Amino acid sequence: MSIWEKAKTLDRRIIFLFMFLGVGLPLLAKIGLPVSVTDDVRNVYNYIEKLEPGDIVLVSYDHDTGTLPEMIPMSDAILRHLFKKDIRVVGMALRAEGNGIGRQNIRRTSAEFDKTEGTDYVFLGFRPEITAAILGLGTSFEKVFPKDDRGIPVGELPLMNEVSNYNDVKLVISVTDDDTPVYWVNYANARFKVKVVAGLTAVMATTFFPFIDSGQMVGMVAGLKGAAEYEKLIKTPGRAARGMDAQSIAHLVMIGFIIIGNVAFIMRRRGK
Amino acid sequence: MPLQVFAFELYISDQPNDDGTRLTVEWDPLPPDDLRSIDPEIYSLLRSESPDGEFTSIDIVSRLDPSRRKIDENLATGRSYYYKLAYSDSTISWESNVAGPAAPEENWYNRSRTNVLIGILITGAFVGIFIILGRKGKSLYLRPIAGLNAMDEAIGRATEMGKPILYSSGRGKMERPASIASMNILGSVAEKVASYGTPLIFPNNDPVVTAVAQEVAREGYTKAGHADLYNPDNIYFVTDSQFGYAAAVDGIMMRERPATNLFFGTFEAESLILAETGNSIGAIQIAGTDSSIQMAFFIVACDFVLIGEELFAASGYLSGDPQVVGTLKGSDYLKVIIIIMILFGAVVGLLNQEWFVNLFLTA
Amino acid sequence: MRRTFPILVCFSFGMTMLVQFFVPSKLSTDAYNEITNWVQIIYAFALIVGVVGLLKYHFSRVSRRERGWFYNLVTVASLIVMSLLGFIGGRGDGGSFMWVFNNMMAPMQATVFSLLAFFVASAAYRGFLARNLEAFLLLFSAVMIMFGIASVGNAIPPFSDIANWILINPSMTARRGIFIGVGLGTIAVSLRVILGVERTYLGKE
């Protein structure tokens, strides 16, 4: 069997090994590859930048723990921007696991800016049934979330006294690993006209280009790359910038394998 | 500080297309001439139910607010309200003229959604007409769908090899059309596997889908005359966690070694994890999803993939129910209308005319 | 009757939600709020059905000592332990529930997610072969996107520009076509369900 024939049935564990090295080594040795900012991320940054101190933004944690490493840097970067500008944050989750993730994330990031729960931010908790929850918030936040995550009635939270429905919210940010932003666009934006931004895993990004192009979404921050771009915009390097080296090299490894596969394919054809 | 009232107008109007609980307050550019030297950042918006009564602050108004409007909510339908703008500091206490009365009116039709209504009526008419034609027995042609044609072969292969068939509807909740379409396909699959006596395994991600799937599969086995072969233990809820589910299904694939994997429904990032594992065990794989991203992953790792609306067409194709086929024909004709509108819109757009695009906007 | 009643329920609620979209009156808004509230309540009960079904399935496998019964036992034990931790210690930060969540559940799930990187690589190696012109275009686009968007090529204008062009033009065009198809399919299924033409999902006759 020629080397080209062997390449056809290459043991996938060899590919896995190279991918492992491609991801692992850059994490050990910092390379610092450049990151350029895309329009989709810049649009999100600019929109938040134009908000006034005291404005309210809804951040919904619509993802599971599996995608935490990709989602947290992005969520951290956006929250830091919001808190830095004294924008108040209402957190919630449309996934059960998003509840624990969102609560910890908002509390951790808010602590960096000495924010007070109930006044500067709240975390309302988790609600199942995405469609019903998103539609319900359009009429009344209090009906969907009578109490916050700690069990305190929302009527007793100064921030929630200023939030009746989407009219009081300047922006909805859905941090997600699936197509939940489609629901936010279809129900919250189309019906209640609230602006929507998506913080996504990279793999989901292309789903949302048409929504951004049509103006139904302000923009999106996709994957580690999007998070690194956002970190660059707020001038606060974080976890994403470090992870970008690994991501870049991993893609180069993949391109290398695609080239090898095609060279082998062409050589096999010639040999026939 | 003596109160000074200046001629600065607020404009109050009923918020259209609502349940009669909102009024819109608009104002001229700020600051008023008399406050130009101070140019305050923030004003108070006050409301009262009588022009001479006590006004209470309901909101703040920023000088920089480009919209120059506020919507006052949770008002009583039909009751009259008055508004004014106020500003005070250590040097001046300023108030605008009282604006009003204005009363919120309840609306019974949302005019801004007329275009949506027309769209729904056209869609309903097309689908309705073809359902009626289907009922009357008119023969409607459906082009062959390779993925569905391969279904028999895939089930037959599993039977020959004496291995089970694995079915997954992904992560969709029951209300998703893709999940409903998946249940319809499951019905046909269950009927076929029952007649061949091949085991069908369906690990599930949602409890409601599990309950429905058990009923649908039972019905399929009964239709095939093999109700005794139906094993409810083979259709079970695993977890609603995304990657917990992916790990569980991968584990089942590695242990049970199904000869055929059928993925029909809503899939997310777990799609490739499932399809690649299926590929590694040499299973024939047929997939169909409403997620355009995951379609790409399935195309790389599966043998057959239903593209876009083929997933929704599958139930009509498999069942041959003329009414279901009728709805497919209806949506095909709608597609023609949409294509014509896209082409027309492109021409109009090139001529810098916006009126056509505006027809599709909702307030 | 077993089918007629669910079809009637489906028709009336489907039509109510459809009509409600065009009627902003208070009565309509209240009905809408009630329905959305009830959907959430019903879903919460469905979770109970799921947990009961899960326990039934795994217990029966453990009791029959079926192959791999130990893993069924682990599943049941995990469910019980996590529930107890949540009920007794609460779900607050710093509690044992959150400790398990952060230190066991999150890493395990992230591990499965990370498999995607390896599987994408092996699928790309196998699938991206320039068999014909169409396959070559797909291959070229994939490499350009990987290099120009997600990798170092992002900082090199010709590559990032080409990659962005591919994403914004041909990719989005194809995606829109699929969207429209999926949208029409969704409408057709929804109408079939509301009108009672589609009944398979109801199961038994």
mmCIF file with all atom_site columns, N, CA and C in Angstrom, chain B residues 337-356:
data_model
loop_
_atom_site.group_PDB
_atom_site.id
_atom_site.type_symbol
_atom_site.label_atom_id
_atom_site.label_alt_id
_atom_site.label_comp_id
_atom_site.label_asym_id
_atom_site.label_entity_id
_atom_site.label_seq_id
_atom_site.pdbx_PDB_ins_code
_atom_site.Cartn_x
_atom_site.Cartn_y
_atom_site.Cartn_z
_atom_site.occupancy
_atom_site.B_iso_or_equiv
_atom_site.pdbx_formal_charge
_atom_site.auth_seq_id
_atom_site.auth_comp_id
_atom_site.auth_asym_id
_atom_site.auth_atom_id
_atom_site.pdbx_PDB_model_num
ATOM 1  N N  . ILE B 1 337 ? -43.861 32.618 -5.262 1.00 0.00 ? 337 ILE B N  1
ATOM 2  C CA . ILE B 1 337 ? -44.242 34.016 -5.023 1.00 0.00 ? 337 ILE B CA 1
ATOM 3  C C  . ILE B 1 337 ? -43.081 34.773 -4.355 1.00 0.00 ? 337 ILE B C  1
ATOM 4  N N  . ILE B 1 338 ? -42.463 34.113 -3.366 1.00 0.00 ? 338 ILE B N  1
ATOM 5  C CA . ILE B 1 338 ? -41.348 34.765 -2.649 1.00 0.00 ? 338 ILE B CA 1
ATOM 6  C C  . ILE B 1 338 ? -40.196 35.054 -3.615 1.00 0.00 ? 338 ILE B C  1
ATOM 7  N N  . ILE B 1 339 ? -39.909 34.103 -4.490 1.00 0.00 ? 339 ILE B N  1
ATOM 8  C CA . ILE B 1 339 ? -38.807 34.302 -5.451 1.00 0.00 ? 339 ILE B CA 1
ATOM 9  C C  . ILE B 1 339 ? -39.128 35.506 -6.358 1.00 0.00 ? 339 ILE B C  1
ATOM 10 N N  . ILE B 1 340 ? -40.375 35.577 -6.826 1.00 0.00 ? 340 ILE B N  1
ATOM 11 C CA . ILE B 1 340 ? -40.759 36.713 -7.679 1.00 0.00 ? 340 ILE B CA 1
ATOM 12 C C  . ILE B 1 340 ? -40.600 38.022 -6.900 1.00 0.00 ? 340 ILE B C  1
ATOM 13 N N  . MET B 1 341 ? -41.022 38.021 -5.644 1.00 0.00 ? 341 MET B N  1
ATOM 14 C CA . MET B 1 341 ? -40.919 39.250 -4.837 1.00 0.00 ? 341 MET B CA 1
ATOM 15 C C  . MET B 1 341 ? -39.461 39.624 -4.580 1.00 0.00 ? 341 MET B C  1
ATOM 16 N N  . ILE B 1 342 ? -38.609 38.613 -4.372 1.00 0.00 ? 342 ILE B N  1
ATOM 17 C CA . ILE B 1 342 ? -37.181 38.904 -4.145 1.00 0.00 ? 342 ILE B CA 1
ATOM 18 C C  . ILE B 1 342 ? -36.590 39.552 -5.408 1.00 0.00 ? 342 ILE B C  1
ATOM 19 N N  . LEU B 1 343 ? -36.911 38.974 -6.563 1.00 0.00 ? 343 LEU B N  1
ATOM 20 C CA . LEU B 1 343 ? -36.374 39.526 -7.822 1.00 0.00 ? 343 LEU B CA 1
ATOM 21 C C  . LEU B 1 343 ? -36.900 40.946 -8.040 1.00 0.00 ? 343 LEU B C  1
ATOM 22 N N  . PHE B 1 344 ? -38.194 41.136 -7.809 1.00 0.00 ? 344 PHE B N  1
ATOM 23 C CA . PHE B 1 344 ? -38.786 42.461 -7.970 1.00 0.00 ? 344 PHE B CA 1
ATOM 24 C C  . PHE B 1 344 ? -38.148 43.442 -6.969 1.00 0.00 ? 344 PHE B C  1
ATOM 25 N N  . GLY B 1 345 ? -37.993 42.971 -5.720 1.00 0.00 ? 345 GLY B N  1
ATOM 26 C CA . GLY B 1 345 ? -37.387 43.822 -4.691 1.00 0.00 ? 345 GLY B CA 1
ATOM 27 C C  . GLY B 1 345 ? -35.964 44.213 -5.054 1.00 0.00 ? 345 GLY B C  1
ATOM 28 N N  . ALA B 1 346 ? -35.232 43.281 -5.661 1.00 0.00 ? 346 ALA B N  1
ATOM 29 C CA . ALA B 1 346 ? -33.850 43.580 -6.052 1.00 0.00 ? 346 ALA B CA 1
ATOM 30 C C  . ALA B 1 346 ? -33.826 44.682 -7.111 1.00 0.00 ? 346 ALA B C  1
ATOM 31 N N  . VAL B 1 347 ? -34.762 44.583 -8.082 1.00 0.00 ? 347 VAL B N  1
ATOM 32 C CA . VAL B 1 347 ? -34.822 45.603 -9.135 1.00 0.00 ? 347 VAL B CA 1
ATOM 33 C C  . VAL B 1 347 ? -35.203 46.951 -8.531 1.00 0.00 ? 347 VAL B C  1
ATOM 34 N N  . VAL B 1 348 ? -36.235 46.952 -7.698 1.00 0.00 ? 348 VAL B N  1
ATOM 35 C CA . VAL B 1 348 ? -36.691 48.200 -7.063 1.00 0.00 ? 348 VAL B CA 1
ATOM 36 C C  . VAL B 1 348 ? -35.578 48.787 -6.193 1.00 0.00 ? 348 VAL B C  1
ATOM 37 N N  . GLY B 1 349 ? -34.860 47.894 -5.489 1.00 0.00 ? 349 GLY B N  1
ATOM 38 C CA . GLY B 1 349 ? -33.757 48.344 -4.645 1.00 0.00 ? 349 GLY B CA 1
ATOM 39 C C  . GLY B 1 349 ? -32.648 48.995 -5.457 1.00 0.00 ? 349 GLY B C  1
ATOM 40 N N  . LEU B 1 350 ? -32.373 48.409 -6.619 1.00 0.00 ? 350 LEU B N  1
ATOM 41 C CA . LEU B 1 350 ? -31.333 48.982 -7.483 1.00 0.00 ? 350 LEU B CA 1
ATOM 42 C C  . LEU B 1 350 ? -31.728 50.378 -7.976 1.00 0.00 ? 350 LEU B C  1
ATOM 43 N N  . LEU B 1 351 ? -33.038 50.621 -8.030 1.00 0.00 ? 351 LEU B N  1
ATOM 44 C CA . LEU B 1 351 ? -33.522 51.938 -8.452 1.00 0.00 ? 351 LEU B CA 1
ATOM 45 C C  . LEU B 1 351 ? -33.634 52.908 -7.269 1.00 0.00 ? 351 LEU B C  1
ATOM 46 N N  . ASN B 1 352 ? -33.075 52.478 -6.112 1.00 0.00 ? 352 ASN B N  1
ATOM 47 C CA . ASN B 1 352 ? -33.074 53.306 -4.896 1.00 0.00 ? 352 ASN B CA 1
ATOM 48 C C  . ASN B 1 352 ? -34.466 53.625 -4.378 1.00 0.00 ? 352 ASN B C  1
ATOM 49 N N  . GLN B 1 353 ? -35.417 52.762 -4.646 1.00 0.00 ? 353 GLN B N  1
ATOM 50 C CA . GLN B 1 353 ? -36.780 52.962 -4.155 1.00 0.00 ? 353 GLN B CA 1
ATOM 51 C C  . GLN B 1 353 ? -36.953 52.154 -2.867 1.00 0.00 ? 353 GLN B C  1
ATOM 52 N N  . GLU B 1 354 ? -37.419 52.826 -1.810 1.00 0.00 ? 354 GLU B N  1
ATOM 53 C CA . GLU B 1 354 ? -37.548 52.107 -0.537 1.00 0.00 ? 354 GLU B CA 1
ATOM 54 C C  . GLU B 1 354 ? -38.971 51.648 -0.252 1.00 0.00 ? 354 GLU B C  1
ATOM 55 N N  . TRP B 1 355 ? -39.925 52.104 -1.052 1.00 0.00 ? 355 TRP B N  1
ATOM 56 C CA . TRP B 1 355 ? -41.326 51.821 -0.728 1.00 0.00 ? 355 TRP B CA 1
ATOM 57 C C  . TRP B 1 355 ? -41.614 50.327 -0.656 1.00 0.00 ? 355 TRP B C  1
ATOM 58 N N  . PHE B 1 356 ? -40.926 49.543 -1.496 1.00 0.00 ? 356 PHE B N  1
ATOM 59 C CA . PHE B 1 356 ? -41.213 48.106 -1.522 1.00 0.00 ? 356 PHE B CA 1
ATOM 60 C C  . PHE B 1 356 ? -40.749 47.441 -0.225 1.00 0.00 ? 356 PHE B C  1
#
